[in-house]
Short mmCIF file of C-alpha atoms in Angstrom, two decimals:
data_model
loop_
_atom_site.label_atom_id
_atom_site.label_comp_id
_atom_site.label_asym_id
_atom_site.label_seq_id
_atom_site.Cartn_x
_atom_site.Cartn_y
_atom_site.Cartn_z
CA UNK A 25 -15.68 -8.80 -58.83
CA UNK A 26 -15.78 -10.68 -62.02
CA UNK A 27 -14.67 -14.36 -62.80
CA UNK A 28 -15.14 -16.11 -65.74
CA UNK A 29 -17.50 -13.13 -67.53
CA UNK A 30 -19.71 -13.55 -64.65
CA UNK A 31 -20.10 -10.34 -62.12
CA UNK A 32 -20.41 -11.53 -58.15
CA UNK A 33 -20.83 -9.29 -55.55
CA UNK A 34 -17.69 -9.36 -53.77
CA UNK A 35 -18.29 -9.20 -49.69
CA UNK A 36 -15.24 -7.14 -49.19
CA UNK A 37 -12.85 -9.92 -47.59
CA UNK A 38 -16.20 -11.59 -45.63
CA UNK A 39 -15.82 -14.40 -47.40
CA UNK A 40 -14.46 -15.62 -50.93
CA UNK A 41 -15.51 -16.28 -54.43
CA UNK A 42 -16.06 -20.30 -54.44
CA UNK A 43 -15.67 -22.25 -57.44
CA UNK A 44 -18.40 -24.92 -56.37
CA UNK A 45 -18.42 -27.14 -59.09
CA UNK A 46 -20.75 -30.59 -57.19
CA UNK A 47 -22.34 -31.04 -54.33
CA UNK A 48 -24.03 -33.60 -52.19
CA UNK A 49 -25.97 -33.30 -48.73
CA UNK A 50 -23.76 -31.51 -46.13
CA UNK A 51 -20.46 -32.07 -48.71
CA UNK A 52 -19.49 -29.20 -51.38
CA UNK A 53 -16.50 -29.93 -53.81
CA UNK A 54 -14.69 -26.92 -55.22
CA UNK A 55 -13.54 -27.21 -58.59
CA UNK A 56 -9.59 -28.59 -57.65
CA UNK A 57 -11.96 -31.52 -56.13
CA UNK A 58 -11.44 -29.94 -52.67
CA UNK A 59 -14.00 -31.28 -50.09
CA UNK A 60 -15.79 -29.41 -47.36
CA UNK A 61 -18.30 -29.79 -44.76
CA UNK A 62 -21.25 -26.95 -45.47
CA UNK A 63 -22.53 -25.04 -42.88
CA UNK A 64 -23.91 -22.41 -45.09
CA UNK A 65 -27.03 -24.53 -47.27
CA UNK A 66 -26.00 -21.90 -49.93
CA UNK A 67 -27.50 -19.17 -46.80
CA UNK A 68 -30.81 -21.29 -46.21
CA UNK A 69 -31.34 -22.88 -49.30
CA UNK A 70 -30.35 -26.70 -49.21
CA UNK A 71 -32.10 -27.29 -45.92
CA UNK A 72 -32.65 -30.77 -47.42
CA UNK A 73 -29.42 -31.27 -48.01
CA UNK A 74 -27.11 -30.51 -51.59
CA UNK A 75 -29.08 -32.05 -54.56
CA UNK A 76 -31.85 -33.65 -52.34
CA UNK A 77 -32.31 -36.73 -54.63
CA UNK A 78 -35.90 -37.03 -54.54
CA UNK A 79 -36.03 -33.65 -55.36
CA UNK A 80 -34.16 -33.84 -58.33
CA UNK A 81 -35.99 -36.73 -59.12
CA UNK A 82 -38.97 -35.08 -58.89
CA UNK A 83 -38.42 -32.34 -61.35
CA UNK A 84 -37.12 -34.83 -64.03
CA UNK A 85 -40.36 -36.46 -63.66
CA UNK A 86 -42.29 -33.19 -64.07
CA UNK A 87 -39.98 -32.32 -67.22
CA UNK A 88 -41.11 -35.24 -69.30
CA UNK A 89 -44.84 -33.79 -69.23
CA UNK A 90 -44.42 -29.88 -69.30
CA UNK A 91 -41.90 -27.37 -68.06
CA UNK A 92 -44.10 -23.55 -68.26
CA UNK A 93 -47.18 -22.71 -67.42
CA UNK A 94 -49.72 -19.57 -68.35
CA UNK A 95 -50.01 -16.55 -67.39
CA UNK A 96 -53.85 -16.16 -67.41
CA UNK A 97 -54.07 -20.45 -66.28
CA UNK A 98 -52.88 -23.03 -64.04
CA UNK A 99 -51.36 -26.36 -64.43
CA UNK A 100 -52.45 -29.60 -62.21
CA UNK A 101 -49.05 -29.28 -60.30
CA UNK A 102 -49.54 -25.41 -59.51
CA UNK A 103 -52.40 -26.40 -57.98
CA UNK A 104 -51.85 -29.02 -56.12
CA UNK A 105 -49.13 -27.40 -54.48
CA UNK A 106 -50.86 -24.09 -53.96
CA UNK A 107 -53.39 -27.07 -52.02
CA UNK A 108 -50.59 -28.97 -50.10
CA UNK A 109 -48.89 -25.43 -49.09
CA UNK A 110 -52.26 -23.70 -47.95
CA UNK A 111 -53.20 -27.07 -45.54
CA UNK A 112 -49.98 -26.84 -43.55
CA UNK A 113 -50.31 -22.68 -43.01
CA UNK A 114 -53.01 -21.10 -40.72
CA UNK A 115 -56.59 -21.58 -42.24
CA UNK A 116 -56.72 -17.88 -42.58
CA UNK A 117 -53.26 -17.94 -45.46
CA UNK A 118 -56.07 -19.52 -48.14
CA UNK A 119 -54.10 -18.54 -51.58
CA UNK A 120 -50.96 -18.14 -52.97
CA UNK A 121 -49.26 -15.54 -55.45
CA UNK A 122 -47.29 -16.84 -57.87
CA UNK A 123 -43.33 -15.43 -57.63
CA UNK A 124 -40.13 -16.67 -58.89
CA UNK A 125 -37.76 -15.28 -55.54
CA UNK A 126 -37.94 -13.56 -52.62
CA UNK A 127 -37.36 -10.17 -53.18
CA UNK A 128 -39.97 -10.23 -55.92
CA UNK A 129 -42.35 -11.74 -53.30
CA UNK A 130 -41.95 -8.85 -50.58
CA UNK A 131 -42.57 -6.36 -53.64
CA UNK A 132 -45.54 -7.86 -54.58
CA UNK A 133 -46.67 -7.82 -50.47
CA UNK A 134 -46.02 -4.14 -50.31
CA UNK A 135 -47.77 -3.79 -53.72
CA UNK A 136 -50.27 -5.37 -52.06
CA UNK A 137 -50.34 -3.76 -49.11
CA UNK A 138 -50.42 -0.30 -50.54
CA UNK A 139 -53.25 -1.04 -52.93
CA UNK A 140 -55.58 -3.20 -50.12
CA UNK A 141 -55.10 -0.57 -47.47
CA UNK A 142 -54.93 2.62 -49.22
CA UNK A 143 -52.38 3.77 -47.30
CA UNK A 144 -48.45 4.47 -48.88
CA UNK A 145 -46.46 4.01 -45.50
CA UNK A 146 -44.71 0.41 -45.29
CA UNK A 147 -42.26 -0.31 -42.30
CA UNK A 148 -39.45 -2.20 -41.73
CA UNK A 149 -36.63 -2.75 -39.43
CA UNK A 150 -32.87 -1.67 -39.47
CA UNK A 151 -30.50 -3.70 -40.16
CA UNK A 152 -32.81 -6.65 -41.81
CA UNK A 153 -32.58 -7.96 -45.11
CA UNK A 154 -35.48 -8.18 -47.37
CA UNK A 155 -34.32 -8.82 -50.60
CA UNK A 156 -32.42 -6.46 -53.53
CA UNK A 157 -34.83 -4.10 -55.47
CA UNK A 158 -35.53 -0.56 -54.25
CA UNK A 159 -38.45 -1.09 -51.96
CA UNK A 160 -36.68 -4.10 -50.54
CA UNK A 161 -33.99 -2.49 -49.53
CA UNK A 162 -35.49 0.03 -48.36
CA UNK A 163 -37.38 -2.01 -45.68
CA UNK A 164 -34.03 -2.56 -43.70
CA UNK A 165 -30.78 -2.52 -45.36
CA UNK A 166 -27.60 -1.22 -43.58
CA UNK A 167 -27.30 2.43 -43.90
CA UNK A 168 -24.07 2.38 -45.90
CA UNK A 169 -25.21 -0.17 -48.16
CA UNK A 170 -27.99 2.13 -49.82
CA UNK A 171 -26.05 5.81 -49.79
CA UNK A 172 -25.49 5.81 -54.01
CA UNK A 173 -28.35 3.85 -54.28
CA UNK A 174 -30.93 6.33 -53.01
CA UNK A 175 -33.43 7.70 -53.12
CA UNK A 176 -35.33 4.86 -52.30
CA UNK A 177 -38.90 3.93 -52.55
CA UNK A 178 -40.66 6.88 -50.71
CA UNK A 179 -42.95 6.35 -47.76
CA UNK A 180 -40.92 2.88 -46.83
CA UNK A 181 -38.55 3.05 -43.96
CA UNK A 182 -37.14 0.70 -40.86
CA UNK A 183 -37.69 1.54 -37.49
CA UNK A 184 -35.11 0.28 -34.96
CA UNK A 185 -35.66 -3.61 -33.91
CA UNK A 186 -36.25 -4.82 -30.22
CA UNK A 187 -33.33 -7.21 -29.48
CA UNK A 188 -33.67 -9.34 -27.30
CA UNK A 189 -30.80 -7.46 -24.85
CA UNK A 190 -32.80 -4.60 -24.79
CA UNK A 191 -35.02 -5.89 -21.65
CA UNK A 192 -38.30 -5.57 -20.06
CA UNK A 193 -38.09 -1.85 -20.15
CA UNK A 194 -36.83 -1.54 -23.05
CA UNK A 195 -39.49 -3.67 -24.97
CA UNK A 196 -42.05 -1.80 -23.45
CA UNK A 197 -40.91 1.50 -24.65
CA UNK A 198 -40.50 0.36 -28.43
CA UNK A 199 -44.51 -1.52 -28.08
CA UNK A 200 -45.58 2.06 -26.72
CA UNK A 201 -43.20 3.98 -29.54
CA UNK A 202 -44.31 1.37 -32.42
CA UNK A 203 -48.05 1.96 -31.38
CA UNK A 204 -47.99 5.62 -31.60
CA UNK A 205 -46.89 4.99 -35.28
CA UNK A 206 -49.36 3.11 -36.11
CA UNK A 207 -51.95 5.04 -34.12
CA UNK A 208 -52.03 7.33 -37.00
CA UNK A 209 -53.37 4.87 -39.31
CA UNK A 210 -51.28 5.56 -42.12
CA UNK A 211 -48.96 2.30 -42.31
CA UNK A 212 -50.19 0.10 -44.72
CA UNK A 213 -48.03 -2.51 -43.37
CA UNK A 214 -45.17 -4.08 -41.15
CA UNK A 215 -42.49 -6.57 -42.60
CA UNK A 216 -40.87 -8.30 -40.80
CA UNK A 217 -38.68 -11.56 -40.07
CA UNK A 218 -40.56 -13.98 -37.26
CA UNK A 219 -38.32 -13.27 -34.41
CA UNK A 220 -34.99 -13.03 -35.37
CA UNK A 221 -32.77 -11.50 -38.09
CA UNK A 222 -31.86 -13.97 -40.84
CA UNK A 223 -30.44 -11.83 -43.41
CA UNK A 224 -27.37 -9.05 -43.47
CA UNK A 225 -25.95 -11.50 -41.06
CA UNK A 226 -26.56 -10.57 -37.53
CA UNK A 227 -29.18 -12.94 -36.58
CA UNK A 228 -30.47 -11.38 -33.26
CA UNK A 229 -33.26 -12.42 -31.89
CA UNK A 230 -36.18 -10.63 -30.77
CA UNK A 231 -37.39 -9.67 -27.39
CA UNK A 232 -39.86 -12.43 -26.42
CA UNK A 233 -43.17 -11.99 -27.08
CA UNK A 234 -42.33 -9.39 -30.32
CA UNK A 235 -44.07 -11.14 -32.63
CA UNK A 236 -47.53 -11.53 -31.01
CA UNK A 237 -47.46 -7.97 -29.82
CA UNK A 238 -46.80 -6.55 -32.62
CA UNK A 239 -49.72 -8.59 -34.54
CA UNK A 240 -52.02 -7.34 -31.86
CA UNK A 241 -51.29 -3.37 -32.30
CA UNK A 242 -51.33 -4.16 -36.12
CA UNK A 243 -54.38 -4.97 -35.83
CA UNK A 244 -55.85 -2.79 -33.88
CA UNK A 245 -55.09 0.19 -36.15
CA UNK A 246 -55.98 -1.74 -39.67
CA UNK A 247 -52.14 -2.69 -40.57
CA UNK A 248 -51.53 -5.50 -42.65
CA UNK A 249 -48.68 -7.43 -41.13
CA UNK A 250 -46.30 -9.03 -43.35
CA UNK A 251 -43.91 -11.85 -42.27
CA UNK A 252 -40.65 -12.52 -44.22
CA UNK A 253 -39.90 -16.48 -43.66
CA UNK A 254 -37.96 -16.26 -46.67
CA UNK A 255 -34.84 -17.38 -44.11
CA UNK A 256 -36.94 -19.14 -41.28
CA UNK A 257 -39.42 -21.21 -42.86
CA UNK A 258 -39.37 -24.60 -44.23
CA UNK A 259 -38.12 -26.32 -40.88
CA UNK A 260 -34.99 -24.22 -40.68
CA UNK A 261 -35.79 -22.92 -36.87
CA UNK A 262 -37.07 -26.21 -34.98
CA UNK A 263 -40.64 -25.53 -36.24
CA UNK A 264 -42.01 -26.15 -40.53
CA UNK A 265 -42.69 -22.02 -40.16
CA UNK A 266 -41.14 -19.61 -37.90
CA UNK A 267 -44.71 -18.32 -37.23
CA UNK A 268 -45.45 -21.15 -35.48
CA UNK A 269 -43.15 -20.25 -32.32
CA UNK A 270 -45.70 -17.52 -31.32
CA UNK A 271 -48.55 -18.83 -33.12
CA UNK A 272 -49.24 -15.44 -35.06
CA UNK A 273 -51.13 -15.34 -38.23
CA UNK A 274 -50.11 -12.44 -40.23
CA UNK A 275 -51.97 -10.97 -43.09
CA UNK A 276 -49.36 -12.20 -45.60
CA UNK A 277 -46.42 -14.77 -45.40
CA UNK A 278 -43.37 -14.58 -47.66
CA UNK A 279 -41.87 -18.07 -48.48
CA UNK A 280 -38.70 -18.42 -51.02
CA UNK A 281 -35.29 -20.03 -50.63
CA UNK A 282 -35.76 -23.14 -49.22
CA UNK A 283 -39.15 -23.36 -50.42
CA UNK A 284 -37.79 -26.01 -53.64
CA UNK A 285 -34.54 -26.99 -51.85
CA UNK A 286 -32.49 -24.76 -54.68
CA UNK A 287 -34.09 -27.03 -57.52
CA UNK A 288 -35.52 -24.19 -59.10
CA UNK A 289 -36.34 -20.49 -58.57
CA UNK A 290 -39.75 -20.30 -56.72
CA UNK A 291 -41.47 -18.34 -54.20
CA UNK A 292 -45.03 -16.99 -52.94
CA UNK A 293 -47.09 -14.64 -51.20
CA UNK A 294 -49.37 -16.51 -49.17
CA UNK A 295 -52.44 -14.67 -47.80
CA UNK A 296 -56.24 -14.07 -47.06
CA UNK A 297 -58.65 -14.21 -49.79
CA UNK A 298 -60.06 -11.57 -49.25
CA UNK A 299 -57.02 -9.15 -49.71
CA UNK A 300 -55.85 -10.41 -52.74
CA UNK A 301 -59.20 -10.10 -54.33
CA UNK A 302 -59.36 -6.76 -53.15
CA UNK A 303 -55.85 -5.92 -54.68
CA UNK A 304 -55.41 -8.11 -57.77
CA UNK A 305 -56.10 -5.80 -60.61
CA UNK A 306 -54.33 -2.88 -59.76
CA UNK A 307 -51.53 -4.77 -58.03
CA UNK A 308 -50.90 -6.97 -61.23
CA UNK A 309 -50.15 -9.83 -59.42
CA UNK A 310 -48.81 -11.89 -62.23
CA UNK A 311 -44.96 -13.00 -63.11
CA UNK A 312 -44.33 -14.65 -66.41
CA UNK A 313 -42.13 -17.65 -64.51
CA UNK A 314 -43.33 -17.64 -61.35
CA UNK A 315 -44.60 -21.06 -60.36
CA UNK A 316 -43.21 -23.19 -63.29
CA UNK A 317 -44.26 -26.72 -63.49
CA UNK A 318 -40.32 -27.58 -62.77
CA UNK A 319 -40.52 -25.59 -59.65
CA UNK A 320 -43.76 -26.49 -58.16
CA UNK A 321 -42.56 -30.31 -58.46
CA UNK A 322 -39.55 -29.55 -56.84
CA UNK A 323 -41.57 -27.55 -53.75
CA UNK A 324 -44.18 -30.02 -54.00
CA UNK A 325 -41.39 -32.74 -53.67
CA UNK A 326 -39.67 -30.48 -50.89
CA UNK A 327 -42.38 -30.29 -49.01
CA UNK A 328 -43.82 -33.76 -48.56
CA UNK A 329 -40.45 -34.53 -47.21
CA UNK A 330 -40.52 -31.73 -44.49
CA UNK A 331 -44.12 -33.11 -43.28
CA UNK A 332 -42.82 -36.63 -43.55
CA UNK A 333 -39.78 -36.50 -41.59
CA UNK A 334 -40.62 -33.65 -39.38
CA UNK A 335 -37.28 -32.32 -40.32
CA UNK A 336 -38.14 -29.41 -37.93
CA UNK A 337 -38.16 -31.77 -35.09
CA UNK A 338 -34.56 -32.97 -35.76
CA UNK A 339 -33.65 -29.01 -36.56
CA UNK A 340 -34.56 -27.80 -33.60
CA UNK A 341 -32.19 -30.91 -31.34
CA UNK A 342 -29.74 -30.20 -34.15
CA UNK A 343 -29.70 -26.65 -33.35
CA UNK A 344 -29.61 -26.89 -29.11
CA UNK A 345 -26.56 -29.52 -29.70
CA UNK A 346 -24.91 -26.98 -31.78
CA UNK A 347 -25.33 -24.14 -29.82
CA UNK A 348 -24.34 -26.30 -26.62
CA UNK A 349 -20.85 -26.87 -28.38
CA UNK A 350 -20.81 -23.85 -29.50
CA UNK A 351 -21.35 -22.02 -26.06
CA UNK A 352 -18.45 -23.90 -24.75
CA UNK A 353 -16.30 -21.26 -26.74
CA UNK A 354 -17.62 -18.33 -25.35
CA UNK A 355 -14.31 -16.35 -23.82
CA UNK A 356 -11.60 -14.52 -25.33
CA UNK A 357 -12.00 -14.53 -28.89
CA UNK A 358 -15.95 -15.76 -29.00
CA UNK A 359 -18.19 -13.12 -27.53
CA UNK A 360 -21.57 -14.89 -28.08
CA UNK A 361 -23.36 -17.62 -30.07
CA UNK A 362 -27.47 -17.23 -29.78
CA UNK A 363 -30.37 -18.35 -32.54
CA UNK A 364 -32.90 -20.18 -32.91
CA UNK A 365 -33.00 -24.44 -34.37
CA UNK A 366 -30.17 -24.42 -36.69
CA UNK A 367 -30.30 -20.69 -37.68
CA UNK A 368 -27.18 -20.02 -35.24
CA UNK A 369 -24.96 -17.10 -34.82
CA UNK A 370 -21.54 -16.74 -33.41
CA UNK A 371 -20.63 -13.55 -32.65
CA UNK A 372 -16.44 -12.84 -32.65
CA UNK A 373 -14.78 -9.90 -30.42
CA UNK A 374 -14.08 -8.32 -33.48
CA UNK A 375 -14.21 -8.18 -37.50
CA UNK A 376 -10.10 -9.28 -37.59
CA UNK A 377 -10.96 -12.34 -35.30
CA UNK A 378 -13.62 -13.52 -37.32
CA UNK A 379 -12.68 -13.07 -40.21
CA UNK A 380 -9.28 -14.82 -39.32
CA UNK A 381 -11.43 -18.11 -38.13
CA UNK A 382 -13.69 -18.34 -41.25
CA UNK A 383 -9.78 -18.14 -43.24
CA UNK A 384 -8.01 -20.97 -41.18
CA UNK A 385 -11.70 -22.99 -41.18
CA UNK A 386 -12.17 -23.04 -45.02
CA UNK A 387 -8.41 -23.60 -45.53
CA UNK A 388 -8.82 -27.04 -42.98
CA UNK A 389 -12.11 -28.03 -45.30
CA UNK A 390 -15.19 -26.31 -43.07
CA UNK A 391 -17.13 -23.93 -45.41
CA UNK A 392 -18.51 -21.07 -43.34
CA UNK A 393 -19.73 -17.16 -44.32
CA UNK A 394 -19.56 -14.37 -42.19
CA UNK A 395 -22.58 -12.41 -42.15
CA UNK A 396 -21.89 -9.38 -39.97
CA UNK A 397 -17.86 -8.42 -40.15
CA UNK A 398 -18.03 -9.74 -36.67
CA UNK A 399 -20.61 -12.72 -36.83
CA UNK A 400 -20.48 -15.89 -38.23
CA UNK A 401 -23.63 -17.44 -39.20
CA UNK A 402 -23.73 -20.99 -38.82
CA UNK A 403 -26.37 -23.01 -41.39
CA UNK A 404 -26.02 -26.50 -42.07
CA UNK A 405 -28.48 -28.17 -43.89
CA UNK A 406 -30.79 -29.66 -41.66
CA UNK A 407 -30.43 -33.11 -42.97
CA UNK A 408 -26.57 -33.38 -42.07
CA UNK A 409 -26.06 -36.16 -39.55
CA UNK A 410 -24.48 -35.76 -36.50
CA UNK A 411 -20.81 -37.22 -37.74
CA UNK A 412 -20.62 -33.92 -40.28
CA UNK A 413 -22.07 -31.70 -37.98
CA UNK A 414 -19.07 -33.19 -35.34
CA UNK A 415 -16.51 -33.06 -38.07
CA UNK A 416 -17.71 -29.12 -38.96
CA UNK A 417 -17.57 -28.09 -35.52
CA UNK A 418 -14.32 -29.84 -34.59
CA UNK A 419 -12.54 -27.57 -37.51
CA UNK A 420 -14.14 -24.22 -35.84
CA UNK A 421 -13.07 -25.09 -32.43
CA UNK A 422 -9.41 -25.94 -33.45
CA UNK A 423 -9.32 -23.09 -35.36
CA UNK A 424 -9.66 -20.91 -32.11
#
């Protein structure tokens, strides 16, 4: 669709084109000065809340000394974030790549990936969302959603993803099916999200356990494994990284979105040393405004606040009081509501239903996207206090 010269990419009835014209913490204003609770954080974005003040504040400060940085240098900011980020990751994730998004920062890991391993093959899994270029999309993206697009980038392909529903059996057959692919020691690496699906809208979880098992048969036959947190990190699923529910270090970690609280476009590939070095020449790990000055104040800024508050800490009672509410509901219309902190999924008997409860919520002032025709994803920012998250939930439930 296209409004006002600009083209959006309509969700086919999902949800609606949004004039947002201000915003503030959990509140977004449309532009007939229409108010609405936010349970979307722009999908994962504003987990510190709409126009985070001491973020903003931060990058002001930052413009009044310099706003781009080099190519072939640093700055003093890029570096002290690229410090501050690296101390709060595993000791093993010791430097950063400097990327402007998240889909540019899985293409640089798979650029990576191929170069470090000599090896083409990269998997993914169905049904995930990894960002919007070619090899991207070809990671995970719904089957219908790539048909005029392809052909892909060759060589990178999903494999299906252990759901947590699948059981004990059922695990065990994908660890013995995903080891005999990787027994042939062509992968160069596995992406994937750290335990459940953030993006495309379905958010299942994974069978316990996926995570670590998979890091152990990656290892075992020389894959790299990549981890998209792109969605789960920065406190958004009751822990600062969604590595840290397993404890897994991968070989790389993907960090965008919430990484600057939507101040500015930023993201990086975090990783070892020693694959980077390996890689950087022939990867061309460079991007002309990745890591501005602008941005790395506002992710510095963001941060600092995370580790501060231990936002994650609130997230994660946020999220079990949400879900508990939520769970009430469970019966004719709502089939299921599962996730994991406040990265929450509530999963209607059918596309009509749901789509019919996101209609009457926005219409009574509750601003919620479907992600799935049949799943709503629920995302507040993490910072809203328990009165909005009350009022947002008290639309939803009179609206069924």
């Amino acid at each position: 669709m296209i409004e006002n010269s600009i083209v959006y990419r309509e969700f086919k009835g999902k949800y609606d084109y949004f004039p947002l014209s201000r915003a503030d913490g959990a509140t977004i204003w449309d532009k007939e000065d229409r108010e609405y609770i936010d349970f979307t954080s722009g999908w994962n974005v504003t987990n510190l809340g709409w126009n985070n003040p001491e973020v903003n504040q931060a990058v002001i400060e930052q413009a009044k000394k310099n706003v781009q940085g080099l190519l072939w240098g640093s700055e003093p900011i890029q570096e002290e974030y690229a410090r501050q980020l690296t101390a709060v990751l595993p000791r093993e994730l010791d430097a950063c790549v400097k990327t402007t998004g998240g889909t540019e920062a899985v293409e640089v890991a798979i650029k990576v990936a191929r170069v470090y391993s000599n090896r083409k093959k990269i998997i993914g899994f169905k049904n995930s969302y990894h960002g919007q270029l070619f090899a991207s999309l070809a990671l995970g993206s719904i089957e219908k959603e790539r048909e005029k697009l392809a052909p892909l980038v060759p060589l990178v392909a999903p494999i299906d993803f252990p759901h947590e529903d699948i059981g004990q059996a059922g695990f065990e057959k994908f660890l013995d099916d995903f080891e005999k692919i990787l027994s042939q020691k062509d992968v160069a690496a596995v992406v994937t999200e750290a335990g459940i699906i953030t993006g495309w809208g379905s958010t299942l979880l994974a069978y316990p356990g996926f995570l670590s098992k998979i890091r152990e048969i990656c290892e075992k036959y020389g894959t790299l494994l990549i981890v998209d947190e792109v969605g789960t990190g920065f406190s958004r699923t009751g822990k600062l990284f969604g590595i840290q529910h397993e404890n897994v270090v991968p070989d790389m970690i993907v960090l965008a979105k919430g990484i600057s609280n939507g101040a500015s476009a930023i993201s990086t590939v975090v990783g070892k040393s020693a694959i980077f070095e390996d890689a950087f020449i022939d990867a061309v790990l460079i991007s002309t405004f990745g890591w501005t000055p602008l941005a790395c104040a506002a992710a510095l800024k963001t941060l600092e606040i995370h580790l501060r508050d231990k936002v994650w800490v609130d997230a994660a009672k946020k999220g079990k009081y949400i879900v508990e509410r939520l769970s009430k509901l469970v019966g004719d219309k709502v089939v299921s509501v599962r996730g994991m902190g406040m990265e929450i999924g509530v999963r209607f008997k059918d596309a009509e239903v749901a789509q019919m409860v996101r209609q009457k919520a926005f219409a009574n002032g509750l601003h919620a996207v479907l992600g799935q025709a049949d799943n709503m994803q629920i995302m507040p920012p993490l910072t809203s206090s328990h009165e909005e998250l009350d009022k947002g939930l008290d639309i939803l439930e009179k609206c069924l």
